[in-house]
PDB file of C-alpha atoms in Angstrom:
ATOM      1  CA  MET A  13     -52.602 -22.257  -1.653  1.00 80.00           C
ATOM      2  CA  ASP A  14     -51.725 -23.359   1.871  1.00 86.00           C
ATOM      3  CA  SER A  15     -53.095 -20.351   3.741  1.00 94.00           C
ATOM      4  CA  TYR A  16     -55.414 -17.406   3.208  1.00 98.00           C
ATOM      5  CA  ARG A  17     -53.028 -14.969   4.887  1.00 97.00           C
ATOM      6  CA  GLY A  18     -51.925 -12.247   2.509  1.00 97.00           C
ATOM      7  CA  ILE A  19     -53.952 -13.440  -0.474  1.00 97.00           C
ATOM      8  CA  ARG A  20     -56.287 -11.200  -2.483  1.00 98.00           C
ATOM      9  CA  ALA A  21     -59.806 -12.641  -2.585  1.00 98.00           C
ATOM     10  CA  LEU A  22     -62.806 -11.561  -4.650  1.00 98.00           C
ATOM     11  CA  VAL A  23     -66.244 -12.222  -3.147  1.00 99.00           C
ATOM     12  CA  THR A  24     -69.386 -11.571  -5.190  1.00 98.00           C
ATOM     13  CA  GLY A  25     -72.705 -11.010  -3.465  1.00 96.00           C
ATOM     14  CA  ALA A  26     -70.761  -9.840  -0.425  1.00 95.00           C
ATOM     15  CA  SER A  27     -73.382  -7.521   1.044  1.00 94.00           C
ATOM     16  CA  SER A  28     -75.281 -10.182   3.006  1.00 92.00           C
ATOM     17  CA  GLY A  29     -75.640 -13.826   3.948  1.00 92.00           C
ATOM     18  CA  ILE A  30     -73.019 -16.405   3.068  1.00 94.00           C
ATOM     19  CA  GLY A  31     -71.028 -13.955   0.951  1.00 95.00           C
ATOM     20  CA  ARG A  32     -70.681 -11.506   3.804  1.00 96.00           C
ATOM     21  CA  ALA A  33     -69.783 -14.321   6.207  1.00 96.00           C
ATOM     22  CA  ILE A  34     -67.121 -15.683   3.854  1.00 98.00           C
ATOM     23  CA  ALA A  35     -65.643 -12.206   3.453  1.00 98.00           C
ATOM     24  CA  ALA A  36     -65.462 -11.726   7.224  1.00 97.00           C
ATOM     25  CA  ASP A  37     -63.906 -15.144   7.784  1.00 98.00           C
ATOM     26  CA  LEU A  38     -61.337 -14.598   5.049  1.00 99.00           C
ATOM     27  CA  ALA A  39     -60.393 -11.283   6.654  1.00 98.00           C
ATOM     28  CA  ARG A  40     -60.091 -12.990  10.035  1.00 98.00           C
ATOM     29  CA  ARG A  41     -57.570 -15.331   8.421  1.00 98.00           C
ATOM     30  CA  GLY A  42     -55.564 -12.416   7.002  1.00 98.00           C
ATOM     31  CA  ALA A  43     -56.875 -12.172   3.436  1.00 98.00           C
ATOM     32  CA  ASN A  44     -57.217  -8.861   1.620  1.00 98.00           C
ATOM     33  CA  LEU A  45     -60.585  -8.473  -0.047  1.00 98.00           C
ATOM     34  CA  VAL A  46     -62.372  -7.193  -3.107  1.00 98.00           C
ATOM     35  CA  LEU A  47     -66.097  -7.091  -2.384  1.00 98.00           C
ATOM     36  CA  THR A  48     -68.771  -6.621  -4.995  1.00 97.00           C
ATOM     37  CA  ALA A  49     -72.553  -6.245  -4.861  1.00 95.00           C
ATOM     38  CA  ARG A  50     -75.153  -3.707  -5.950  1.00 94.00           C
ATOM     39  CA  SER A  51     -75.571  -1.822  -2.668  1.00 90.00           C
ATOM     40  CA  GLU A  52     -72.809   0.765  -2.250  1.00 93.00           C
ATOM     41  CA  ILE A  53     -73.925   1.924   1.199  1.00 96.00           C
ATOM     42  CA  THR A  54     -74.051  -1.615   2.576  1.00 95.00           C
ATOM     43  CA  LEU A  55     -70.752  -2.632   0.985  1.00 96.00           C
ATOM     44  CA  GLU A  56     -68.911   0.422   2.280  1.00 97.00           C
ATOM     45  CA  ARG A  57     -70.251  -0.191   5.782  1.00 97.00           C
ATOM     46  CA  ILE A  58     -69.178  -3.843   5.705  1.00 97.00           C
ATOM     47  CA  ALA A  59     -65.768  -2.893   4.315  1.00 97.00           C
ATOM     48  CA  ALA A  60     -65.243  -0.347   7.098  1.00 97.00           C
ATOM     49  CA  GLU A  61     -66.190  -2.908   9.748  1.00 97.00           C
ATOM     50  CA  ILE A  62     -63.802  -5.497   8.303  1.00 98.00           C
ATOM     51  CA  ARG A  63     -60.926  -3.022   8.065  1.00 98.00           C
ATOM     52  CA  GLU A  64     -61.440  -1.981  11.675  1.00 97.00           C
ATOM     53  CA  ASP A  65     -61.832  -5.527  12.991  1.00 96.00           C
ATOM     54  CA  HIS A  66     -59.065  -7.252  11.044  1.00 97.00           C
ATOM     55  CA  GLY A  67     -56.713  -4.610   9.626  1.00 96.00           C
ATOM     56  CA  VAL A  68     -56.779  -5.939   6.064  1.00 98.00           C
ATOM     57  CA  ASP A  69     -57.179  -4.109   2.763  1.00 97.00           C
ATOM     58  CA  VAL A  70     -60.757  -4.072   1.480  1.00 98.00           C
ATOM     59  CA  GLU A  71     -61.695  -2.752  -1.951  1.00 97.00           C
ATOM     60  CA  VAL A  72     -65.330  -2.158  -2.889  1.00 97.00           C
ATOM     61  CA  ILE A  73     -66.653  -2.482  -6.436  1.00 97.00           C
ATOM     62  CA  VAL A  74     -70.325  -1.611  -6.841  1.00 97.00           C
ATOM     63  CA  LEU A  75     -71.666  -3.623  -9.760  1.00 96.00           C
ATOM     64  CA  ASP A  76     -74.845  -5.247 -11.024  1.00 96.00           C
ATOM     65  CA  LEU A  77     -73.695  -8.620 -12.297  1.00 97.00           C
ATOM     66  CA  LEU A  78     -76.905  -9.009 -14.289  1.00 97.00           C
ATOM     67  CA  GLU A  79     -75.553  -6.476 -16.777  1.00 96.00           C
ATOM     68  CA  GLU A  80     -74.121  -8.155 -19.868  1.00 95.00           C
ATOM     69  CA  ALA A  81     -70.635  -6.654 -19.629  1.00 97.00           C
ATOM     70  CA  ALA A  82     -70.368  -6.891 -15.830  1.00 98.00           C
ATOM     71  CA  PRO A  83     -68.041  -9.932 -15.580  1.00 98.00           C
ATOM     72  CA  GLN A  84     -65.508  -8.390 -17.959  1.00 98.00           C
ATOM     73  CA  ARG A  85     -65.755  -5.027 -16.203  1.00 97.00           C
ATOM     74  CA  LEU A  86     -65.136  -6.708 -12.860  1.00 98.00           C
ATOM     75  CA  TYR A  87     -62.142  -8.619 -14.187  1.00 98.00           C
ATOM     76  CA  THR A  88     -60.668  -5.467 -15.704  1.00 96.00           C
ATOM     77  CA  ALA A  89     -61.198  -3.492 -12.500  1.00 95.00           C
ATOM     78  CA  THR A  90     -59.464  -6.127 -10.384  1.00 96.00           C
ATOM     79  CA  SER A  91     -56.594  -6.786 -12.787  1.00 92.00           C
ATOM     80  CA  ARG A  92     -55.326  -3.460 -14.061  1.00 82.00           C
ATOM     81  CA  GLY A  93     -52.083  -2.497 -12.310  1.00 73.00           C
ATOM     82  CA  ARG A  94     -52.902  -4.471  -9.164  1.00 75.00           C
ATOM     83  CA  LEU A  95     -51.903  -7.686  -7.467  1.00 87.00           C
ATOM     84  CA  PRO A  96     -53.652 -10.735  -8.941  1.00 95.00           C
ATOM     85  CA  ILE A  97     -56.796 -12.274  -7.537  1.00 98.00           C
ATOM     86  CA  ASP A  98     -55.820 -15.465  -5.722  1.00 98.00           C
ATOM     87  CA  LEU A  99     -59.318 -16.638  -4.763  1.00 99.00           C
ATOM     88  CA  VAL A 100     -62.698 -16.065  -6.394  1.00 99.00           C
ATOM     89  CA  VAL A 101     -65.870 -16.782  -4.433  1.00 99.00           C
ATOM     90  CA  ASN A 102     -68.805 -16.890  -6.840  1.00 98.00           C
ATOM     91  CA  ASN A 103     -71.522 -16.363  -4.267  1.00 97.00           C
ATOM     92  CA  ALA A 104     -73.935 -13.933  -5.941  1.00 96.00           C
ATOM     93  CA  GLY A 105     -77.217 -15.636  -6.699  1.00 95.00           C
ATOM     94  CA  ILE A 106     -80.984 -15.364  -6.494  1.00 94.00           C
ATOM     95  CA  GLY A 107     -83.867 -17.810  -6.297  1.00 92.00           C
ATOM     96  CA  THR A 108     -87.490 -18.090  -7.303  1.00 92.00           C
ATOM     97  CA  TYR A 109     -90.223 -20.082  -5.590  1.00 92.00           C
ATOM     98  CA  GLY A 110     -93.627 -21.138  -6.821  1.00 93.00           C
ATOM     99  CA  VAL A 111     -95.413 -23.169  -9.465  1.00 93.00           C
ATOM    100  CA  PHE A 112     -93.327 -23.231 -12.626  1.00 93.00           C
ATOM    101  CA  GLY A 113     -95.054 -21.281 -15.383  1.00 92.00           C
ATOM    102  CA  LYS A 114     -96.644 -18.914 -12.892  1.00 92.00           C
ATOM    103  CA  ILE A 115     -93.350 -17.279 -11.963  1.00 93.00           C
ATOM    104  CA  ARG A 116     -92.542 -14.281 -14.138  1.00 94.00           C
ATOM    105  CA  ALA A 117     -90.293 -15.286 -17.027  1.00 95.00           C
ATOM    106  CA  ASP A 118     -88.005 -12.282 -16.559  1.00 95.00           C
ATOM    107  CA  ARG A 119     -87.308 -13.357 -12.970  1.00 96.00           C
ATOM    108  CA  GLU A 120     -86.412 -16.870 -14.081  1.00 96.00           C
ATOM    109  CA  LYS A 121     -84.133 -15.539 -16.831  1.00 97.00           C
ATOM    110  CA  ALA A 122     -82.391 -13.167 -14.416  1.00 96.00           C
ATOM    111  CA  MET A 123     -81.837 -16.059 -12.030  1.00 97.00           C
ATOM    112  CA  ILE A 124     -80.271 -18.232 -14.732  1.00 97.00           C
ATOM    113  CA  ARG A 125     -78.074 -15.305 -15.716  1.00 98.00           C
ATOM    114  CA  LEU A 126     -76.806 -14.715 -12.178  1.00 98.00           C
ATOM    115  CA  ASN A 127     -76.621 -18.335 -11.017  1.00 98.00           C
ATOM    116  CA  VAL A 128     -75.189 -19.907 -14.172  1.00 98.00           C
ATOM    117  CA  GLU A 129     -73.815 -17.480 -16.739  1.00 98.00           C
ATOM    118  CA  VAL A 130     -72.031 -15.116 -14.359  1.00 98.00           C
ATOM    119  CA  PRO A 131     -70.017 -17.697 -12.365  1.00 98.00           C
ATOM    120  CA  MET A 132     -69.138 -19.466 -15.607  1.00 99.00           C
ATOM    121  CA  ALA A 133     -67.950 -16.181 -17.133  1.00 98.00           C
ATOM    122  CA  LEU A 134     -65.941 -15.192 -14.061  1.00 99.00           C
ATOM    123  CA  THR A 135     -64.351 -18.631 -13.901  1.00 99.00           C
ATOM    124  CA  ALA A 136     -63.370 -18.324 -17.566  1.00 99.00           C
ATOM    125  CA  LEU A 137     -61.756 -14.940 -16.863  1.00 98.00           C
ATOM    126  CA  TYR A 138     -59.917 -15.648 -13.621  1.00 98.00           C
ATOM    127  CA  LEU A 139     -58.934 -19.292 -14.093  1.00 99.00           C
ATOM    128  CA  PRO A 140     -56.321 -19.010 -16.889  1.00 98.00           C
ATOM    129  CA  PRO A 141     -54.099 -16.528 -14.985  1.00 97.00           C
ATOM    130  CA  MET A 142     -54.292 -18.766 -11.916  1.00 98.00           C
ATOM    131  CA  VAL A 143     -53.227 -21.799 -13.928  1.00 98.00           C
ATOM    132  CA  LYS A 144     -50.384 -19.785 -15.439  1.00 98.00           C
ATOM    133  CA  ARG A 145     -49.175 -18.771 -11.956  1.00 97.00           C
ATOM    134  CA  GLY A 146     -49.618 -22.314 -10.665  1.00 98.00           C
ATOM    135  CA  THR A 147     -51.763 -21.285  -7.713  1.00 97.00           C
ATOM    136  CA  GLY A 148     -55.243 -20.026  -6.903  1.00 98.00           C
ATOM    137  CA  GLY A 149     -58.745 -21.113  -6.036  1.00 98.00           C
ATOM    138  CA  ILE A 150     -62.384 -20.707  -7.022  1.00 99.00           C
ATOM    139  CA  ILE A 151     -65.356 -21.467  -4.785  1.00 99.00           C
ATOM    140  CA  ASN A 152     -68.724 -21.697  -6.523  1.00 99.00           C
ATOM    141  CA  VAL A 153     -71.686 -21.510  -4.158  1.00 98.00           C
ATOM    142  CA  ALA A 154     -74.254 -24.079  -5.288  1.00 97.00           C
ATOM    143  CA  SER A 155     -76.879 -25.749  -3.046  1.00 95.00           C
ATOM    144  CA  VAL A 156     -77.988 -29.105  -1.675  1.00 94.00           C
ATOM    145  CA  LEU A 157     -80.807 -28.793  -4.211  1.00 94.00           C
ATOM    146  CA  ALA A 158     -78.175 -29.467  -6.871  1.00 95.00           C
ATOM    147  CA  PHE A 159     -78.521 -33.143  -5.900  1.00 93.00           C
ATOM    148  CA  LEU A 160     -82.312 -33.334  -5.795  1.00 92.00           C
ATOM    149  CA  PRO A 161     -85.445 -32.709  -7.828  1.00 90.00           C
ATOM    150  CA  SER A 162     -86.684 -29.290  -6.711  1.00 90.00           C
ATOM    151  CA  PRO A 163     -90.423 -28.871  -7.208  1.00 93.00           C
ATOM    152  CA  TYR A 164     -91.510 -25.235  -6.834  1.00 95.00           C
ATOM    153  CA  MET A 165     -87.870 -24.218  -7.240  1.00 94.00           C
ATOM    154  CA  ALA A 166     -87.419 -26.071 -10.525  1.00 95.00           C
ATOM    155  CA  ALA A 167     -85.257 -23.565 -12.386  1.00 96.00           C
ATOM    156  CA  TYR A 168     -83.289 -22.677  -9.255  1.00 96.00           C
ATOM    157  CA  GLY A 169     -82.443 -26.302  -8.518  1.00 96.00           C
ATOM    158  CA  ALA A 170     -81.451 -26.819 -12.143  1.00 97.00           C
ATOM    159  CA  SER A 171     -79.166 -23.782 -12.020  1.00 98.00           C
ATOM    160  CA  LYS A 172     -77.382 -25.142  -8.962  1.00 98.00           C
ATOM    161  CA  ALA A 173     -77.096 -28.612 -10.504  1.00 97.00           C
ATOM    162  CA  PHE A 174     -75.360 -26.953 -13.442  1.00 98.00           C
ATOM    163  CA  LEU A 175     -72.983 -25.128 -11.121  1.00 98.00           C
ATOM    164  CA  LEU A 176     -72.128 -28.317  -9.232  1.00 98.00           C
ATOM    165  CA  SER A 177     -71.411 -30.290 -12.406  1.00 98.00           C
ATOM    166  CA  PHE A 178     -69.482 -27.381 -13.912  1.00 99.00           C
ATOM    167  CA  SER A 179     -67.336 -26.981 -10.793  1.00 98.00           C
ATOM    168  CA  GLU A 180     -66.485 -30.666 -10.475  1.00 98.00           C
ATOM    169  CA  SER A 181     -65.717 -30.933 -14.184  1.00 99.00           C
ATOM    170  CA  VAL A 182     -63.377 -27.936 -14.318  1.00 99.00           C
ATOM    171  CA  ALA A 183     -61.752 -29.060 -11.059  1.00 98.00           C
ATOM    172  CA  ALA A 184     -60.847 -32.313 -12.802  1.00 98.00           C
ATOM    173  CA  GLU A 185     -59.446 -30.413 -15.776  1.00 98.00           C
ATOM    174  CA  VAL A 186     -57.075 -28.333 -13.626  1.00 98.00           C
ATOM    175  CA  ARG A 187     -55.951 -31.137 -11.318  1.00 97.00           C
ATOM    176  CA  GLY A 188     -52.198 -30.930 -10.861  1.00 97.00           C
ATOM    177  CA  THR A 189     -51.927 -27.255 -11.838  1.00 98.00           C
ATOM    178  CA  GLY A 190     -51.952 -25.901  -8.284  1.00 97.00           C
ATOM    179  CA  VAL A 191     -55.429 -24.399  -8.753  1.00 98.00           C
ATOM    180  CA  ARG A 192     -58.334 -25.695  -6.690  1.00 98.00           C
ATOM    181  CA  ILE A 193     -62.014 -25.419  -7.540  1.00 99.00           C
ATOM    182  CA  MET A 194     -64.711 -26.311  -5.039  1.00 99.00           C
ATOM    183  CA  ALA A 195     -68.495 -26.385  -5.135  1.00 98.00           C
ATOM    184  CA  LEU A 196     -70.021 -25.287  -1.837  1.00 98.00           C
ATOM    185  CA  CYS A 197     -73.476 -26.772  -1.306  1.00 96.00           C
ATOM    186  CA  PRO A 198     -75.230 -25.238   1.696  1.00 93.00           C
ATOM    187  CA  GLY A 199     -78.710 -26.110   2.819  1.00 83.00           C
ATOM    188  CA  ALA A 200     -81.209 -23.617   4.186  1.00 73.00           C
ATOM    189  CA  THR A 201     -79.158 -20.834   5.751  1.00 61.00           C
ATOM    190  CA  ARG A 202     -80.187 -17.877   7.877  1.00 56.00           C
ATOM    191  CA  THR A 203     -79.919 -15.212   5.164  1.00 52.00           C
ATOM    192  CA  GLU A 204     -82.190 -12.908   3.170  1.00 54.00           C
ATOM    193  CA  PHE A 205     -82.340 -15.455   0.341  1.00 50.00           C
ATOM    194  CA  HIS A 206     -85.511 -17.244   1.428  1.00 49.00           C
ATOM    195  CA  GLN A 207     -87.345 -14.011   2.147  1.00 52.00           C
ATOM    196  CA  ARG A 208     -86.441 -12.607  -1.271  1.00 54.00           C
ATOM    197  CA  ALA A 209     -87.547 -15.827  -2.959  1.00 48.00           C
ATOM    198  CA  GLY A 210     -90.833 -15.735  -1.024  1.00 54.00           C
ATOM    199  CA  ILE A 211     -90.215 -18.978   0.854  1.00 57.00           C
ATOM    200  CA  SER A 212     -90.550 -17.453   4.320  1.00 49.00           C
ATOM    201  CA  LYS A 213     -94.158 -16.565   3.642  1.00 47.00           C
ATOM    202  CA  LYS A 214     -95.324 -19.672   1.817  1.00 44.00           C
ATOM    203  CA  GLY A 215     -92.940 -22.528   2.400  1.00 46.00           C
ATOM    204  CA  PRO A 216     -92.547 -25.216   5.033  1.00 50.00           C
ATOM    205  CA  ASP A 217     -90.863 -24.764   8.392  1.00 52.00           C
ATOM    206  CA  ILE A 218     -87.110 -25.095   7.927  1.00 59.00           C
ATOM    207  CA  LYS A 219     -84.177 -25.330  10.328  1.00 67.00           C
ATOM    208  CA  TYR A 220     -81.635 -22.785   9.178  1.00 73.00           C
ATOM    209  CA  GLU A 221     -77.847 -22.934   9.392  1.00 81.00           C
ATOM    210  CA  ASP A 222     -75.814 -19.958  10.557  1.00 89.00           C
ATOM    211  CA  PRO A 223     -73.907 -18.378   7.638  1.00 92.00           C
ATOM    212  CA  SER A 224     -70.775 -17.906   9.746  1.00 92.00           C
ATOM    213  CA  ASP A 225     -70.645 -21.662  10.386  1.00 93.00           C
ATOM    214  CA  VAL A 226     -71.129 -22.400   6.692  1.00 95.00           C
ATOM    215  CA  ALA A 227     -68.363 -19.950   5.786  1.00 96.00           C
ATOM    216  CA  ARG A 228     -65.865 -21.258   8.317  1.00 96.00           C
ATOM    217  CA  HIS A 229     -66.243 -24.907   7.404  1.00 96.00           C
ATOM    218  CA  ALA A 230     -66.334 -24.182   3.671  1.00 97.00           C
ATOM    219  CA  LEU A 231     -63.080 -22.229   3.775  1.00 98.00           C
ATOM    220  CA  ASP A 232     -61.455 -25.031   5.757  1.00 98.00           C
ATOM    221  CA  ALA A 233     -62.646 -27.533   3.146  1.00 97.00           C
ATOM    222  CA  ALA A 234     -61.336 -25.446   0.255  1.00 98.00           C
ATOM    223  CA  LEU A 235     -57.953 -25.078   1.932  1.00 96.00           C
ATOM    224  CA  ALA A 236     -57.839 -28.853   2.388  1.00 96.00           C
ATOM    225  CA  GLY A 237     -58.249 -29.318  -1.361  1.00 95.00           C
ATOM    226  CA  ARG A 238     -61.847 -30.537  -1.395  1.00 97.00           C
ATOM    227  CA  ASN A 239     -63.720 -30.277  -4.707  1.00 97.00           C
ATOM    228  CA  LEU A 240     -67.100 -30.475  -2.981  1.00 98.00           C
ATOM    229  CA  TYR A 241     -68.329 -29.424   0.427  1.00 97.00           C
ATOM    230  CA  VAL A 242     -71.881 -29.981   1.655  1.00 96.00           C
ATOM    231  CA  SER A 243     -72.486 -27.976   4.815  1.00 91.00           C
ATOM    232  CA  GLY A 244     -73.906 -29.892   7.768  1.00 83.00           C
ATOM    233  CA  ARG A 245     -74.347 -33.624   8.371  1.00 83.00           C
ATOM    234  CA  LEU A 246     -78.101 -33.531   7.831  1.00 83.00           C
ATOM    235  CA  ASN A 247     -77.663 -31.817   4.477  1.00 85.00           C
ATOM    236  CA  TRP A 248     -75.073 -34.403   3.490  1.00 87.00           C
ATOM    237  CA  LEU A 249     -77.532 -37.178   4.321  1.00 85.00           C
ATOM    238  CA  VAL A 250     -80.187 -35.429   2.228  1.00 82.00           C
ATOM    239  CA  THR A 251     -77.846 -35.368  -0.770  1.00 84.00           C
ATOM    240  CA  GLN A 252     -77.307 -39.127  -0.434  1.00 87.00           C
ATOM    241  CA  PHE A 253     -81.019 -39.981  -0.495  1.00 81.00           C
ATOM    242  CA  PRO A 254     -81.314 -40.177  -4.316  1.00 81.00           C
ATOM    243  CA  ARG A 255     -78.593 -42.849  -4.337  1.00 83.00           C
ATOM    244  CA  PHE A 256     -80.802 -45.260  -2.427  1.00 84.00           C
ATOM    245  CA  ALA A 257     -84.354 -44.298  -3.427  1.00 84.00           C
ATOM    246  CA  PRO A 258     -86.094 -44.227  -6.817  1.00 85.00           C
ATOM    247  CA  ARG A 259     -85.943 -40.777  -8.392  1.00 86.00           C
ATOM    248  CA  LYS A 260     -89.715 -40.716  -8.725  1.00 88.00           C
ATOM    249  CA  LEU A 261     -90.059 -41.261  -4.974  1.00 88.00           C
ATOM    250  CA  THR A 262     -87.462 -38.582  -4.279  1.00 85.00           C
ATOM    251  CA  ALA A 263     -89.361 -36.111  -6.444  1.00 86.00           C
ATOM    252  CA  TRP A 264     -92.658 -36.999  -4.732  1.00 85.00           C
ATOM    253  CA  ILE A 265     -91.163 -36.441  -1.270  1.00 86.00           C
ATOM    254  CA  MET A 266     -89.585 -33.149  -2.318  1.00 86.00           C
ATOM    255  CA  GLU A 267     -92.887 -31.979  -3.769  1.00 87.00           C
ATOM    256  CA  ARG A 268     -94.633 -32.676  -0.474  1.00 89.00           C
ATOM    257  CA  VAL A 269     -91.906 -30.964   1.533  1.00 84.00           C
ATOM    258  CA  ARG A 270     -91.559 -27.890  -0.696  1.00 80.00           C
ATOM    259  CA  ARG A 271     -95.233 -27.384  -1.598  1.00 85.00           C
ATOM    260  CA  PRO A 272     -96.307 -23.769  -0.986  1.00 83.00           C
ATOM    261  CA  LYS A 273     -99.099 -23.286   1.497  1.00 78.00           C
ATOM    262  CA  GLY A 274    -102.400 -23.033  -0.315  1.00 70.00           C
ATOM    263  CA  VAL A 275    -101.347 -25.082  -3.343  1.00 72.00           C
TER     264      VAL A 275
END
């Protein structure tokens, strides 16, 4: 894939944040879109804005990816009698924040489902046809926390570490096939994610990236054939810290930085 112009791209979690920004940037580059999220009203509004601004085709599929059969339903809906999906952006994800064991178990399980099982399932569905065609791409949105111990976001950090390892491993498997797989690892970004996870109320002061900047640079990196992109120089430096410091020290620092107020 040498250009996004004319491709058909699927973006999950496209109703806000990085997913919405990636969708808009893909459209700016001439890609036709399939957007999926749970909010029909929001998705239809975003789709209308993108069509008007960029003149590309935008299809909306309202779907709760937490449902067991959702990945297969999405694949079927995007495959039957239509042009193939050339790019999958596995962006949908949620986070939890707090002392492990005090967070509701159903929230943790839902997070593992959405952050781990769903992107793995969608990759398993969309990858083989891409390999057969000899072209395509998958971007899995992980996090800088994939590289670090993540006190108070223990299960979330673990889910993103899985996604990073999974992405790099499958990327190695398909090397030479014409299909590219990249893990995108953003840091704190100006989205609804932190508010939904409860970080904005309890966590430390954080400098946030703009999602449009993350999207633009990530899409450039994917087009260049990168298997990993960490957004922002500071975030890249953060990911390198465990290489030069004892893991116990890294965990201690992260605990101090991430500790909720009042704990």
